[in-house]
Amino acid sequence: MSVLVCFHAHPDDEVFTTGGVMRMAADAGHRVVVVTATDGALGEFPDGLLDEYETLAQRRSRELEASTDALGANRVVSLHYPDSGMVGTPENENPEAFCNVDVEKAAERLAEVLREENADVLTIYDPNGGYGHPDHIQVHHVGVRAAELAGTPFVYEASTNRDHMKMLMQANPEWTEEAQPPDIESFGLPADQLTTAVDVSSVISSKRAAMYAHATQVGDFGPFLEMPTEQLAAAFGTEWFRRRNAPEGLSETALPL
């Protein structure tokens, strides 16, 4: 049995880029651990969704539990840093927000989990955090350092294949502006920088179930929830990674689990 640890910024981030590899790893008998940096308390959500006296952080924690159950996680850890908010918002200036925390101290907290689990593989984000969110960028920095501290042998930067995304957008002009990244040229990584493409179409139903679990995040998942399975698999049936310190020319179809 190997151990896969997926480090994410907010509850719901686990679905898009690692939901499939999590489910496939769990189905193969491996241990799957999800670590979230923040509580997601600054996310947008539909009016009237929360119960009386319920906070968004409380609801998103329960959603994360349901999502990770669908994806086969054995353990979920939250580091409980304050959400930094979207880039350019006043919350970015909060000294306690995750984007501003000391990388060494945060990395040691993640490294403690990696050591406890004797992790074989850690997933983080690419240096731009996929799309420039301050918390996602910090996940990259903290994750890289934590793997160094813990001696985790394989580190994979979860990303999006920018060229694949462009192709999908051209083929699906009916997709709304809300469903498209704001600046495609800064979104994810180009195909020639990715080392690993994992076909997760066989577990696309689990990814859809995880999307449904995050009811507060309908703004993120809404355009995709009712897609026919074939379309959903085209959009999310491959998960893309760049393996750090990979041999030149590496082209993988699975994580080393």
CSV table of C-alpha atoms in Angstrom, one decimal:
chain,number,residue,atom,x,y,z
A,1,MET,CA,0.0,0.0,0.0
A,2,SER,CA,1.2,3.5,-0.9
A,3,VAL,CA,0.1,6.8,0.6
A,4,LEU,CA,-1.1,9.7,-1.5
A,5,VAL,CA,-1.4,13.1,0.2
A,6,CYS,CA,-3.2,15.9,-1.8
A,7,PHE,CA,-2.6,19.4,-0.5
A,8,HIS,CA,-5.3,22.0,-1.4
A,9,ALA,CA,-6.1,25.6,-0.6
A,10,HIS,CA,-9.8,25.4,0.1
A,11,PRO,CA,-12.6,22.9,0.5
A,12,ASP,CA,-13.8,22.0,-3.1
A,13,ASP,CA,-10.4,22.4,-4.7
A,14,GLU,CA,-9.8,18.7,-4.3
A,15,VAL,CA,-12.3,17.8,-6.9
A,16,PHE,CA,-11.1,19.5,-10.1
A,17,THR,CA,-7.5,18.5,-10.3
A,18,THR,CA,-7.1,15.4,-8.1
A,19,GLY,CA,-10.6,14.0,-7.5
A,20,GLY,CA,-10.0,11.2,-10.0
A,21,VAL,CA,-6.6,10.1,-8.9
A,22,MET,CA,-7.8,10.1,-5.3
A,23,ARG,CA,-10.7,7.8,-6.2
A,24,MET,CA,-8.5,5.5,-8.4
A,25,ALA,CA,-5.8,5.3,-5.7
A,26,ALA,CA,-8.4,4.4,-3.1
A,27,ASP,CA,-10.0,1.8,-5.3
A,28,ALA,CA,-6.5,0.3,-5.8
A,29,GLY,CA,-6.1,-0.1,-2.1
A,30,HIS,CA,-3.9,2.8,-1.4
A,31,ARG,CA,-4.3,5.3,1.5
A,32,VAL,CA,-5.5,8.8,0.5
A,33,VAL,CA,-5.1,11.8,2.7
A,34,VAL,CA,-6.4,15.3,1.9
A,35,VAL,CA,-4.9,18.4,3.6
A,36,THR,CA,-6.6,21.8,3.2
A,37,ALA,CA,-4.8,25.0,4.1
A,38,THR,CA,-7.8,27.2,4.8
A,39,ASP,CA,-11.5,27.1,5.8
A,40,GLY,CA,-12.8,28.7,2.7
A,41,ALA,CA,-14.6,31.3,4.7
A,42,LEU,CA,-14.4,34.0,2.1
A,43,GLY,CA,-16.0,32.0,-0.7
A,44,GLU,CA,-19.2,33.2,-2.4
A,45,PHE,CA,-22.4,31.1,-1.9
A,46,PRO,CA,-26.1,31.3,-2.8
A,47,ASP,CA,-28.3,33.5,-0.6
A,48,GLY,CA,-30.4,31.6,1.9
A,49,LEU,CA,-28.3,28.4,1.7
A,50,LEU,CA,-26.9,28.5,5.2
A,51,ASP,CA,-28.9,27.4,8.3
A,52,GLU,CA,-29.5,29.9,11.1
A,53,TYR,CA,-26.4,30.5,13.1
A,54,GLU,CA,-24.3,28.4,10.6
A,55,THR,CA,-21.1,29.9,9.2
A,56,LEU,CA,-19.8,29.3,5.7
A,57,ALA,CA,-16.7,27.7,7.2
A,58,GLN,CA,-18.8,25.2,9.1
A,59,ARG,CA,-20.9,24.3,6.0
A,60,ARG,CA,-17.8,24.0,3.8
A,61,SER,CA,-16.2,21.7,6.3
A,62,ARG,CA,-19.2,19.3,6.1
A,63,GLU,CA,-19.2,19.6,2.3
A,64,LEU,CA,-15.5,18.6,2.3
A,65,GLU,CA,-16.3,15.5,4.4
A,66,ALA,CA,-19.0,14.5,1.9
A,67,SER,CA,-16.8,15.2,-1.1
A,68,THR,CA,-13.8,13.3,0.2
A,69,ASP,CA,-16.0,10.4,1.2
A,70,ALA,CA,-17.1,10.2,-2.4
A,71,LEU,CA,-13.5,10.3,-3.5
A,72,GLY,CA,-12.3,7.6,-1.1
A,73,ALA,CA,-10.2,9.7,1.3
A,74,ASN,CA,-9.1,7.9,4.5
A,75,ARG,CA,-8.2,11.1,6.4
A,76,VAL,CA,-8.9,14.8,6.0
A,77,VAL,CA,-6.7,17.4,7.8
A,78,SER,CA,-7.4,21.2,7.9
A,79,LEU,CA,-4.6,23.6,8.8
A,80,HIS,CA,-7.3,26.2,9.6
A,81,TYR,CA,-5.5,29.3,8.1
A,82,PRO,CA,-7.8,32.2,7.3
A,83,ASP,CA,-8.9,32.4,3.7
A,84,SER,CA,-7.0,35.1,1.7
A,85,GLY,CA,-9.8,35.9,-0.7
A,86,MET,CA,-9.4,36.4,-4.4
A,87,VAL,CA,-6.4,38.3,-5.8
A,88,GLY,CA,-6.7,42.0,-5.4
A,89,THR,CA,-9.2,42.0,-2.6
A,90,PRO,CA,-8.6,43.7,0.8
A,91,GLU,CA,-8.5,40.3,2.6
A,92,ASN,CA,-5.1,39.7,0.9
A,93,GLU,CA,-3.7,42.2,3.4
A,94,ASN,CA,-4.7,40.2,6.5
A,95,PRO,CA,-1.3,39.3,8.1
A,96,GLU,CA,-2.8,36.0,9.3
A,97,ALA,CA,-4.2,35.0,5.9
A,98,PHE,CA,-2.6,31.9,4.4
A,99,CYS,CA,-1.0,33.9,1.6
A,100,ASN,CA,1.0,35.8,4.2
A,101,VAL,CA,2.0,33.1,6.6
A,102,ASP,CA,5.6,32.1,7.2
A,103,VAL,CA,6.3,29.4,4.6
A,104,GLU,CA,8.8,27.6,6.9
A,105,LYS,CA,6.3,27.4,9.7
A,106,ALA,CA,3.4,26.3,7.5
A,107,ALA,CA,5.6,23.8,5.7
A,108,GLU,CA,6.6,22.2,9.0
A,109,ARG,CA,2.9,21.7,9.8
A,110,LEU,CA,2.3,19.9,6.5
A,111,ALA,CA,5.6,18.0,6.9
A,112,GLU,CA,4.3,16.6,10.2
A,113,VAL,CA,1.4,15.1,8.3
A,114,LEU,CA,3.7,13.7,5.6
A,115,ARG,CA,5.9,12.1,8.2
A,116,GLU,CA,2.9,10.7,10.1
A,117,GLU,CA,1.6,9.1,7.0
A,118,ASN,CA,5.0,8.2,5.5
A,119,ALA,CA,3.7,9.7,2.3
A,120,ASP,CA,4.9,8.4,-1.0
A,121,VAL,CA,3.3,11.0,-3.2
A,122,LEU,CA,2.3,14.6,-2.5
A,123,THR,CA,0.3,16.7,-4.9
A,124,ILE,CA,0.4,20.5,-4.8
A,125,TYR,CA,-0.2,23.2,-7.4
A,126,ASP,CA,1.9,24.7,-10.2
A,127,PRO,CA,3.8,28.0,-9.3
A,128,ASN,CA,0.9,30.2,-10.4
A,129,GLY,CA,-1.5,28.1,-8.4
A,130,GLY,CA,-3.4,27.1,-11.5
A,131,TYR,CA,-4.9,30.6,-12.0
A,132,GLY,CA,-3.2,33.0,-9.7
A,133,HIS,CA,-5.2,32.8,-6.5
A,134,PRO,CA,-3.0,33.9,-3.6
A,135,ASP,CA,-3.8,30.8,-1.5
A,136,HIS,CA,-3.1,28.5,-4.4
A,137,ILE,CA,0.3,30.1,-5.0
A,138,GLN,CA,1.1,29.7,-1.3
A,139,VAL,CA,0.1,26.0,-1.5
A,140,HIS,CA,2.9,25.6,-4.1
A,141,HIS,CA,5.5,27.2,-1.9
A,142,VAL,CA,4.5,25.5,1.3
A,143,GLY,CA,4.1,22.2,-0.4
A,144,VAL,CA,7.5,22.2,-2.0
A,145,ARG,CA,9.2,23.1,1.3
A,146,ALA,CA,7.2,20.5,3.3
A,147,ALA,CA,8.2,17.7,0.9
A,148,GLU,CA,11.9,18.7,1.4
A,149,LEU,CA,11.5,18.7,5.2
A,150,ALA,CA,9.7,15.3,5.2
A,151,GLY,CA,11.7,13.7,2.5
A,152,THR,CA,8.6,12.9,0.4
A,153,PRO,CA,10.0,11.2,-2.7
A,154,PHE,CA,7.5,12.2,-5.3
A,155,VAL,CA,5.9,15.7,-5.7
A,156,TYR,CA,3.4,16.5,-8.4
A,157,GLU,CA,2.1,19.9,-9.4
A,158,ALA,CA,-1.5,19.5,-10.2
A,159,SER,CA,-2.4,21.8,-13.1
A,160,THR,CA,-4.6,22.3,-16.1
A,161,ASN,CA,-3.6,21.6,-19.7
A,162,ARG,CA,-3.9,25.1,-21.1
A,163,ASP,CA,-3.9,23.8,-24.7
A,164,HIS,CA,-6.6,21.2,-23.9
A,165,MET,CA,-8.7,23.9,-22.3
A,166,LYS,CA,-8.4,26.1,-25.4
A,167,MET,CA,-9.5,23.3,-27.6
A,168,LEU,CA,-12.5,22.6,-25.3
A,169,MET,CA,-13.5,26.2,-25.3
A,170,GLN,CA,-13.4,26.4,-29.1
A,171,ALA,CA,-15.4,23.2,-29.4
A,172,ASN,CA,-18.1,24.4,-26.9
A,173,PRO,CA,-19.0,28.0,-27.8
A,174,GLU,CA,-22.2,27.6,-25.7
A,175,TRP,CA,-20.2,27.6,-22.5
A,176,THR,CA,-20.9,30.9,-20.7
A,177,GLU,CA,-18.3,33.4,-19.7
A,178,GLU,CA,-18.7,32.4,-16.1
A,179,ALA,CA,-17.5,28.9,-17.0
A,180,GLN,CA,-14.3,30.1,-18.7
A,181,PRO,CA,-11.1,31.1,-17.1
A,182,PRO,CA,-10.6,34.9,-17.1
A,183,ASP,CA,-7.2,34.8,-18.8
A,184,ILE,CA,-6.5,31.6,-20.6
A,185,GLU,CA,-2.9,32.4,-21.3
A,186,SER,CA,-2.2,32.4,-17.5
A,187,PHE,CA,-4.4,29.4,-16.8
A,188,GLY,CA,-2.6,26.1,-15.9
A,189,LEU,CA,0.4,25.1,-18.0
A,190,PRO,CA,1.0,24.5,-21.7
A,191,ALA,CA,1.0,20.8,-22.7
A,192,ASP,CA,4.7,20.7,-23.3
A,193,GLN,CA,5.4,21.5,-19.6
A,194,LEU,CA,3.2,18.7,-18.3
A,195,THR,CA,4.8,15.3,-17.5
A,196,THR,CA,1.7,13.3,-16.4
A,197,ALA,CA,-1.8,12.8,-17.8
A,198,VAL,CA,-4.0,10.4,-15.9
A,199,ASP,CA,-7.1,9.1,-17.5
A,200,VAL,CA,-9.8,9.2,-14.7
A,201,SER,CA,-12.8,8.9,-17.0
A,202,SER,CA,-13.7,5.6,-15.3
A,203,VAL,CA,-14.4,7.4,-12.1
A,204,ILE,CA,-16.1,10.5,-13.5
A,205,SER,CA,-19.3,9.6,-11.6
A,206,SER,CA,-17.4,10.0,-8.3
A,207,LYS,CA,-16.1,13.4,-9.4
A,208,ARG,CA,-19.6,14.5,-10.2
A,209,ALA,CA,-20.8,13.3,-6.8
A,210,ALA,CA,-18.0,15.3,-5.2
A,211,MET,CA,-19.1,18.4,-7.1
A,212,TYR,CA,-22.6,18.0,-5.9
A,213,ALA,CA,-21.4,17.7,-2.3
A,214,HIS,CA,-20.1,21.3,-2.5
A,215,ALA,CA,-23.5,23.0,-2.6
A,216,THR,CA,-22.2,26.4,-1.5
A,217,GLN,CA,-19.9,26.4,-4.5
A,218,VAL,CA,-22.5,26.2,-7.2
A,219,GLY,CA,-20.8,29.2,-8.9
A,220,ASP,CA,-17.8,27.0,-9.5
A,221,PHE,CA,-19.5,23.8,-10.3
A,222,GLY,CA,-22.9,24.9,-11.6
A,223,PRO,CA,-22.0,25.0,-15.4
A,224,PHE,CA,-20.8,21.4,-15.2
A,225,LEU,CA,-23.2,19.6,-12.8
A,226,GLU,CA,-25.8,18.7,-15.5
A,227,MET,CA,-23.3,18.0,-18.3
A,228,PRO,CA,-23.8,14.7,-20.1
A,229,THR,CA,-21.3,12.2,-18.9
A,230,GLU,CA,-19.5,12.3,-22.2
A,231,GLN,CA,-19.0,16.1,-22.0
A,232,LEU,CA,-18.0,15.9,-18.3
A,233,ALA,CA,-15.4,13.3,-19.1
A,234,ALA,CA,-14.0,15.5,-21.9
A,235,ALA,CA,-13.6,18.4,-19.5
A,236,PHE,CA,-12.5,16.5,-16.4
A,237,GLY,CA,-11.7,13.0,-17.4
A,238,THR,CA,-8.0,13.6,-17.5
A,239,GLU,CA,-6.0,15.0,-14.6
A,240,TRP,CA,-2.7,16.8,-15.5
A,241,PHE,CA,0.4,17.1,-13.5
A,242,ARG,CA,4.0,18.2,-13.7
A,243,ARG,CA,6.4,16.0,-11.7
A,244,ARG,CA,9.0,18.0,-9.9
A,245,ASN,CA,12.6,17.0,-10.7
A,246,ALA,CA,11.3,14.7,-13.4
A,247,PRO,CA,13.7,13.0,-15.9
A,248,GLU,CA,13.9,14.9,-19.1
A,249,GLY,CA,11.1,13.8,-21.6
A,250,LEU,CA,9.1,12.0,-18.9
A,251,SER,CA,5.6,11.1,-20.1
A,252,GLU,CA,3.5,9.3,-17.5
A,253,THR,CA,-0.1,8.0,-17.4
A,254,ALA,CA,-0.2,7.3,-13.7
A,255,LEU,CA,1.2,8.5,-10.4
A,256,PRO,CA,3.8,6.2,-8.8
A,257,LEU,CA,1.4,4.4,-6.4
